[in-house]
GROMACS .gro file of C-alpha atoms in nm:
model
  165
    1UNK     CA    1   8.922   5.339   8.549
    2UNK     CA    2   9.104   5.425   8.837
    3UNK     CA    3   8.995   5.648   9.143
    4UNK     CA    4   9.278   5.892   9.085
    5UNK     CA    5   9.143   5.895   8.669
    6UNK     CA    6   8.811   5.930   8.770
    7UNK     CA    7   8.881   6.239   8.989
    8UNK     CA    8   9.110   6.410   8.746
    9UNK     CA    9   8.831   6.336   8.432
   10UNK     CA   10   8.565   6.504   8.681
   11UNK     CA   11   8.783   6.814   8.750
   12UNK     CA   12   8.858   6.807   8.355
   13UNK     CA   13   8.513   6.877   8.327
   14UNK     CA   14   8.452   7.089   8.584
   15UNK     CA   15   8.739   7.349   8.429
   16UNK     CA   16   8.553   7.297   8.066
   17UNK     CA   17   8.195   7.381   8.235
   18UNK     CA   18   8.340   7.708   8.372
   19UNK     CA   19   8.508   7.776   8.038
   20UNK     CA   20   8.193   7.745   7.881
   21UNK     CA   21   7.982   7.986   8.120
   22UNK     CA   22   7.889   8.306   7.835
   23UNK     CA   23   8.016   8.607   8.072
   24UNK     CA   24   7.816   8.819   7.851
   25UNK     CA   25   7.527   8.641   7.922
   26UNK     CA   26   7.588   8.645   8.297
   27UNK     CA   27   7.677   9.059   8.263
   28UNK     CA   28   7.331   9.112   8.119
   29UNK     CA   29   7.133   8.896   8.376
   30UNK     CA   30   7.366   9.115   8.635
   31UNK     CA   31   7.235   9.435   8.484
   32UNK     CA   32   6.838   9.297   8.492
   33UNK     CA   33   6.868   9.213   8.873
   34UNK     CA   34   6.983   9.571   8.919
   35UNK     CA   35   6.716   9.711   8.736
   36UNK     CA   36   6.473   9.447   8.908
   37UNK     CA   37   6.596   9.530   9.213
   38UNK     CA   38   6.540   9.950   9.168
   39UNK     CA   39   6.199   9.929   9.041
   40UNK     CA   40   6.090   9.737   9.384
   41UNK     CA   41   6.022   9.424   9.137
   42UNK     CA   42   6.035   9.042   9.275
   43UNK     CA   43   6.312   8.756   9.162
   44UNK     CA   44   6.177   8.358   9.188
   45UNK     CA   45   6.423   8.140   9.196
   46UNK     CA   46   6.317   7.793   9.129
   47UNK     CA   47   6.476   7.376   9.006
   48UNK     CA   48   6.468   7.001   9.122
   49UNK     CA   49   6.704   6.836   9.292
   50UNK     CA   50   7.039   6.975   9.277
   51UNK     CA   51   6.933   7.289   9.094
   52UNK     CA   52   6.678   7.320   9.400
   53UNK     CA   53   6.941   7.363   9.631
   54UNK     CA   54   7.105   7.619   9.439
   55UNK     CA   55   6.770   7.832   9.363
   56UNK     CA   56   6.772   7.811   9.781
   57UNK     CA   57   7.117   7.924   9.849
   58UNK     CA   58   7.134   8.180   9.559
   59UNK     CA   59   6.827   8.379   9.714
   60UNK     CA   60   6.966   8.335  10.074
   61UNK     CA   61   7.255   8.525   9.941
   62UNK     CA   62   7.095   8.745   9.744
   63UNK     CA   63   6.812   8.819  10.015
   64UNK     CA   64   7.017   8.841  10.274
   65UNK     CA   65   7.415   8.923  10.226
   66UNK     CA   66   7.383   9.095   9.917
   67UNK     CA   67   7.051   9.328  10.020
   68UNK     CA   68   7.293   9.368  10.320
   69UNK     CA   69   7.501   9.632  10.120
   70UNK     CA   70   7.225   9.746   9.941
   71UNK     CA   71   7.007  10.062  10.039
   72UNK     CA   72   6.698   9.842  10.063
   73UNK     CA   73   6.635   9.445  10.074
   74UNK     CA   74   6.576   9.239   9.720
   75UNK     CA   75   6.316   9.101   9.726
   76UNK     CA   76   6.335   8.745   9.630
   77UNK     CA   77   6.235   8.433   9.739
   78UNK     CA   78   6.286   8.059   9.619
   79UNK     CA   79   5.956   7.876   9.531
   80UNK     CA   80   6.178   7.542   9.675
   81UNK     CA   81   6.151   7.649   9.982
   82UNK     CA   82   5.833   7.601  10.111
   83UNK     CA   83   5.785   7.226  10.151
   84UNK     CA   84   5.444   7.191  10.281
   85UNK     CA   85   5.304   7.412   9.938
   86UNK     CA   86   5.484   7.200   9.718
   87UNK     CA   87   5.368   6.862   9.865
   88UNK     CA   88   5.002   7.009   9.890
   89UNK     CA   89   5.003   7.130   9.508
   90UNK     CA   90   5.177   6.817   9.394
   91UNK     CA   91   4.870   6.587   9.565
   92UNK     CA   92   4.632   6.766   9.511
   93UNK     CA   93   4.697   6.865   9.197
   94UNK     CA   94   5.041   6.798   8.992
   95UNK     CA   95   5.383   6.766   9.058
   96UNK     CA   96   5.410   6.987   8.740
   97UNK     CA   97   5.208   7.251   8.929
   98UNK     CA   98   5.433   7.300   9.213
   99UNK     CA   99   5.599   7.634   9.069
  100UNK     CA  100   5.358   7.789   8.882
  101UNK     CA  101   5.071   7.732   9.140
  102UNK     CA  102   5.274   7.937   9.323
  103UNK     CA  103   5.395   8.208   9.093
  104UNK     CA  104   4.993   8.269   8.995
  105UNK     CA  105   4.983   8.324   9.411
  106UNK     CA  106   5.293   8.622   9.408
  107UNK     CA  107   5.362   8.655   9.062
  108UNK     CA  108   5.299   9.017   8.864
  109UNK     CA  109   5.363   9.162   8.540
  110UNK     CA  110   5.730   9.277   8.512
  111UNK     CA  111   5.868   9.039   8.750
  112UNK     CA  112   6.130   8.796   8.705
  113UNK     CA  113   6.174   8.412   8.724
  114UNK     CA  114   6.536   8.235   8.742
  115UNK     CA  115   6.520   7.853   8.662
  116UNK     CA  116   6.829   7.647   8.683
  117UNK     CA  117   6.819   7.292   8.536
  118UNK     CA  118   7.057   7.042   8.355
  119UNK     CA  119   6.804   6.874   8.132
  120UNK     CA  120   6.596   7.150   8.073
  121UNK     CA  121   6.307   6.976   8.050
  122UNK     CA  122   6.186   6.885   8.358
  123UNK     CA  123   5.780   6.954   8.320
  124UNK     CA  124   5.737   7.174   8.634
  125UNK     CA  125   5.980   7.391   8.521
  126UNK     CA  126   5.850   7.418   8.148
  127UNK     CA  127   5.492   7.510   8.284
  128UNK     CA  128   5.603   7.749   8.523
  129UNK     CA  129   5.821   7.910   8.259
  130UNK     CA  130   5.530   7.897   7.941
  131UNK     CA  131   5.285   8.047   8.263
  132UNK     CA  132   5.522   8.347   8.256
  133UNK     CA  133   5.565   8.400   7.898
  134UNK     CA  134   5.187   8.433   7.878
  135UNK     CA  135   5.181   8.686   8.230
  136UNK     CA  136   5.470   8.938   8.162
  137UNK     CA  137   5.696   8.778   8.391
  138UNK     CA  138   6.058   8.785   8.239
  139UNK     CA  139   6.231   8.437   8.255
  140UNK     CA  140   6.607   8.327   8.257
  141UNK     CA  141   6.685   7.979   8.261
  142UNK     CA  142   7.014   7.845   8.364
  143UNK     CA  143   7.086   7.524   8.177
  144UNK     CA  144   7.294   7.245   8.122
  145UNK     CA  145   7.415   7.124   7.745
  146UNK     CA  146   7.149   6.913   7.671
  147UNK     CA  147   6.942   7.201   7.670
  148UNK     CA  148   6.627   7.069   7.635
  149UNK     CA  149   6.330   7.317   7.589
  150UNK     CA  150   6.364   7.559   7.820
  151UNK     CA  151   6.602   7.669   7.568
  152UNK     CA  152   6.368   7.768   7.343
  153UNK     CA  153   6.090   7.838   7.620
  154UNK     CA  154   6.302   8.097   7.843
  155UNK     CA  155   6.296   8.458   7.745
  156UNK     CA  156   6.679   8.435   7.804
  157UNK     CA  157   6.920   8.141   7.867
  158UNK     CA  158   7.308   8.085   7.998
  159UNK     CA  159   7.397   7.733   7.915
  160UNK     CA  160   7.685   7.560   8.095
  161UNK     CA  161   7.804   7.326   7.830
  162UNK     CA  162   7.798   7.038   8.066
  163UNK     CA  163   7.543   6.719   8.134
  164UNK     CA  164   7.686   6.602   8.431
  165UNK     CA  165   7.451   6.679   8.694
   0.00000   0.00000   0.00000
Protein backbone atom coordinates (compact mmCIF):
# COMPACT_ATOMS: atom_id res chain seq x y z
CA UNK A 1 0.00 0.00 0.00
CA UNK A 2 1.10 3.22 -0.84
CA UNK A 3 1.77 6.32 1.53
CA UNK A 4 -0.78 8.44 -0.28
CA UNK A 5 -3.46 5.02 0.22
CA UNK A 6 -2.53 4.69 3.56
CA UNK A 7 -3.32 8.35 4.44
CA UNK A 8 -6.54 8.53 2.53
CA UNK A 9 -7.76 4.83 4.25
CA UNK A 10 -6.86 6.59 7.73
CA UNK A 11 -8.91 9.76 6.99
CA UNK A 12 -11.68 7.22 5.57
CA UNK A 13 -11.86 6.14 8.92
CA UNK A 14 -11.52 8.99 10.71
CA UNK A 15 -14.85 10.55 8.76
CA UNK A 16 -16.70 6.98 9.62
CA UNK A 17 -15.61 7.32 13.51
CA UNK A 18 -17.21 10.80 13.61
CA UNK A 19 -20.24 9.49 11.73
CA UNK A 20 -20.63 7.01 14.20
CA UNK A 21 -20.39 9.35 17.44
CA UNK A 22 -24.49 8.91 18.94
CA UNK A 23 -25.19 12.87 19.30
CA UNK A 24 -27.92 11.84 21.51
CA UNK A 25 -25.74 10.17 23.63
CA UNK A 26 -23.28 13.07 23.76
CA UNK A 27 -26.59 15.65 24.38
CA UNK A 28 -27.45 13.65 27.49
CA UNK A 29 -23.85 13.42 28.97
CA UNK A 30 -23.98 17.44 28.10
CA UNK A 31 -27.10 17.81 30.19
CA UNK A 32 -25.47 15.54 33.33
CA UNK A 33 -22.30 17.82 33.44
CA UNK A 34 -24.70 20.74 33.77
CA UNK A 35 -26.56 19.28 36.39
CA UNK A 36 -23.14 17.99 37.96
CA UNK A 37 -21.82 21.10 37.68
CA UNK A 38 -25.04 23.09 39.64
CA UNK A 39 -25.25 20.79 42.46
CA UNK A 40 -21.36 21.64 43.37
CA UNK A 41 -20.74 17.76 42.41
CA UNK A 42 -17.09 16.49 41.15
CA UNK A 43 -16.24 15.02 37.38
CA UNK A 44 -13.03 12.30 37.21
CA UNK A 45 -11.79 11.97 34.19
CA UNK A 46 -9.62 9.02 33.77
CA UNK A 47 -7.74 6.23 30.58
CA UNK A 48 -4.26 4.77 29.50
CA UNK A 49 -2.27 5.87 27.05
CA UNK A 50 -3.85 7.86 24.47
CA UNK A 51 -7.19 8.06 26.24
CA UNK A 52 -4.93 9.44 29.24
CA UNK A 53 -4.04 12.31 27.41
CA UNK A 54 -7.42 13.12 26.49
CA UNK A 55 -8.97 12.60 30.19
CA UNK A 56 -5.95 15.43 30.85
CA UNK A 57 -6.79 17.89 28.23
CA UNK A 58 -10.63 17.45 28.48
CA UNK A 59 -10.53 18.58 32.29
CA UNK A 60 -7.95 21.37 31.51
CA UNK A 61 -10.64 22.67 29.31
CA UNK A 62 -13.32 22.00 31.23
CA UNK A 63 -11.57 23.29 34.56
CA UNK A 64 -10.26 26.02 33.24
CA UNK A 65 -11.75 27.68 29.81
CA UNK A 66 -15.05 26.41 30.17
CA UNK A 67 -15.51 27.29 34.23
CA UNK A 68 -14.10 30.55 32.71
CA UNK A 69 -17.66 31.52 31.41
CA UNK A 70 -19.29 29.90 34.03
CA UNK A 71 -20.54 31.67 37.34
CA UNK A 72 -18.36 29.35 39.41
CA UNK A 73 -15.36 26.80 38.56
CA UNK A 74 -16.24 22.84 37.72
CA UNK A 75 -14.83 21.08 39.60
CA UNK A 76 -12.99 18.33 37.97
CA UNK A 77 -9.86 16.84 37.95
CA UNK A 78 -8.11 13.94 35.90
CA UNK A 79 -6.92 10.98 38.10
CA UNK A 80 -3.88 10.82 35.12
CA UNK A 81 -2.49 13.53 36.30
CA UNK A 82 -0.80 12.95 39.27
CA UNK A 83 2.22 10.80 38.42
CA UNK A 84 3.87 10.21 41.64
CA UNK A 85 0.15 8.60 43.10
CA UNK A 86 -0.13 6.45 40.29
CA UNK A 87 3.46 5.02 40.39
CA UNK A 88 3.13 4.70 44.31
CA UNK A 89 -0.36 2.74 44.06
CA UNK A 90 0.83 0.71 41.12
CA UNK A 91 4.10 -0.63 43.41
CA UNK A 92 2.80 -0.84 46.13
CA UNK A 93 -0.16 -2.20 45.33
CA UNK A 94 -1.59 -2.75 41.58
CA UNK A 95 -1.42 -1.19 38.45
CA UNK A 96 -5.22 -2.00 38.44
CA UNK A 97 -5.50 0.16 41.59
CA UNK A 98 -4.23 3.30 40.21
CA UNK A 99 -7.84 4.92 39.65
CA UNK A 100 -9.87 3.63 42.08
CA UNK A 101 -7.26 4.02 44.96
CA UNK A 102 -7.77 7.30 44.18
CA UNK A 103 -11.46 7.77 43.64
CA UNK A 104 -11.97 5.93 47.37
CA UNK A 105 -9.49 9.16 48.41
CA UNK A 106 -12.10 12.10 46.64
CA UNK A 107 -14.80 10.11 45.52
CA UNK A 108 -18.65 10.66 47.05
CA UNK A 109 -22.00 9.49 46.41
CA UNK A 110 -23.55 11.38 43.43
CA UNK A 111 -20.43 12.14 41.72
CA UNK A 112 -19.40 11.34 38.37
CA UNK A 113 -16.60 9.34 36.60
CA UNK A 114 -15.75 9.77 32.68
CA UNK A 115 -13.56 6.85 31.30
CA UNK A 116 -12.41 6.92 27.77
CA UNK A 117 -10.88 3.72 26.30
CA UNK A 118 -10.69 1.84 22.89
CA UNK A 119 -10.65 -1.70 24.19
CA UNK A 120 -12.71 -1.24 26.99
CA UNK A 121 -11.21 -3.54 28.96
CA UNK A 122 -8.27 -2.38 30.28
CA UNK A 123 -8.42 -3.76 34.18
CA UNK A 124 -7.76 -0.38 35.94
CA UNK A 125 -10.43 1.04 34.30
CA UNK A 126 -13.00 -1.92 34.92
CA UNK A 127 -12.19 -1.75 38.77
CA UNK A 128 -12.42 1.79 39.06
CA UNK A 129 -15.70 1.72 37.17
CA UNK A 130 -17.36 -1.71 39.21
CA UNK A 131 -15.85 0.54 42.58
CA UNK A 132 -18.38 3.19 41.49
CA UNK A 133 -21.29 1.16 40.64
CA UNK A 134 -21.10 -0.22 44.19
CA UNK A 135 -20.46 3.76 45.79
CA UNK A 136 -23.17 5.89 43.94
CA UNK A 137 -20.79 7.39 41.70
CA UNK A 138 -22.41 7.73 38.15
CA UNK A 139 -20.08 6.40 35.33
CA UNK A 140 -19.84 7.17 31.49
CA UNK A 141 -17.45 5.41 29.53
CA UNK A 142 -16.28 6.56 26.21
CA UNK A 143 -15.39 3.59 24.05
CA UNK A 144 -14.08 2.31 21.04
CA UNK A 145 -15.99 -0.62 18.82
CA UNK A 146 -14.60 -3.41 20.35
CA UNK A 147 -16.36 -2.47 23.29
CA UNK A 148 -15.19 -4.69 25.63
CA UNK A 149 -16.83 -4.64 29.16
CA UNK A 150 -17.02 -1.44 30.14
CA UNK A 151 -19.89 -1.65 27.91
CA UNK A 152 -21.79 -3.52 30.01
CA UNK A 153 -19.97 -2.20 33.30
CA UNK A 154 -20.60 1.72 32.70
CA UNK A 155 -23.83 3.18 33.90
CA UNK A 156 -23.83 4.90 30.41
CA UNK A 157 -21.66 4.48 27.26
CA UNK A 158 -20.93 6.54 23.75
CA UNK A 159 -19.13 4.17 21.50
CA UNK A 160 -17.09 5.49 18.56
CA UNK A 161 -17.43 2.66 16.15
CA UNK A 162 -13.75 2.58 15.58
CA UNK A 163 -10.63 0.16 16.88
CA UNK A 164 -7.97 2.10 15.68
CA UNK A 165 -6.36 3.53 18.58
Amino acid sequence: MSTQAWIEDYIDGQKQALDSIPTDKVEQLLQELKALHAEDRKLFAFGNGGSASNASHFITDLGKGSSDALDKRFNCLSLNDNVSWMTAIGNDYAYEDIFVRQLENYAQSGDMLLTMSVSGSSPNLVKAVGWAKEHGVKSWALIGGKRGKLFELADEVIVIENEHY
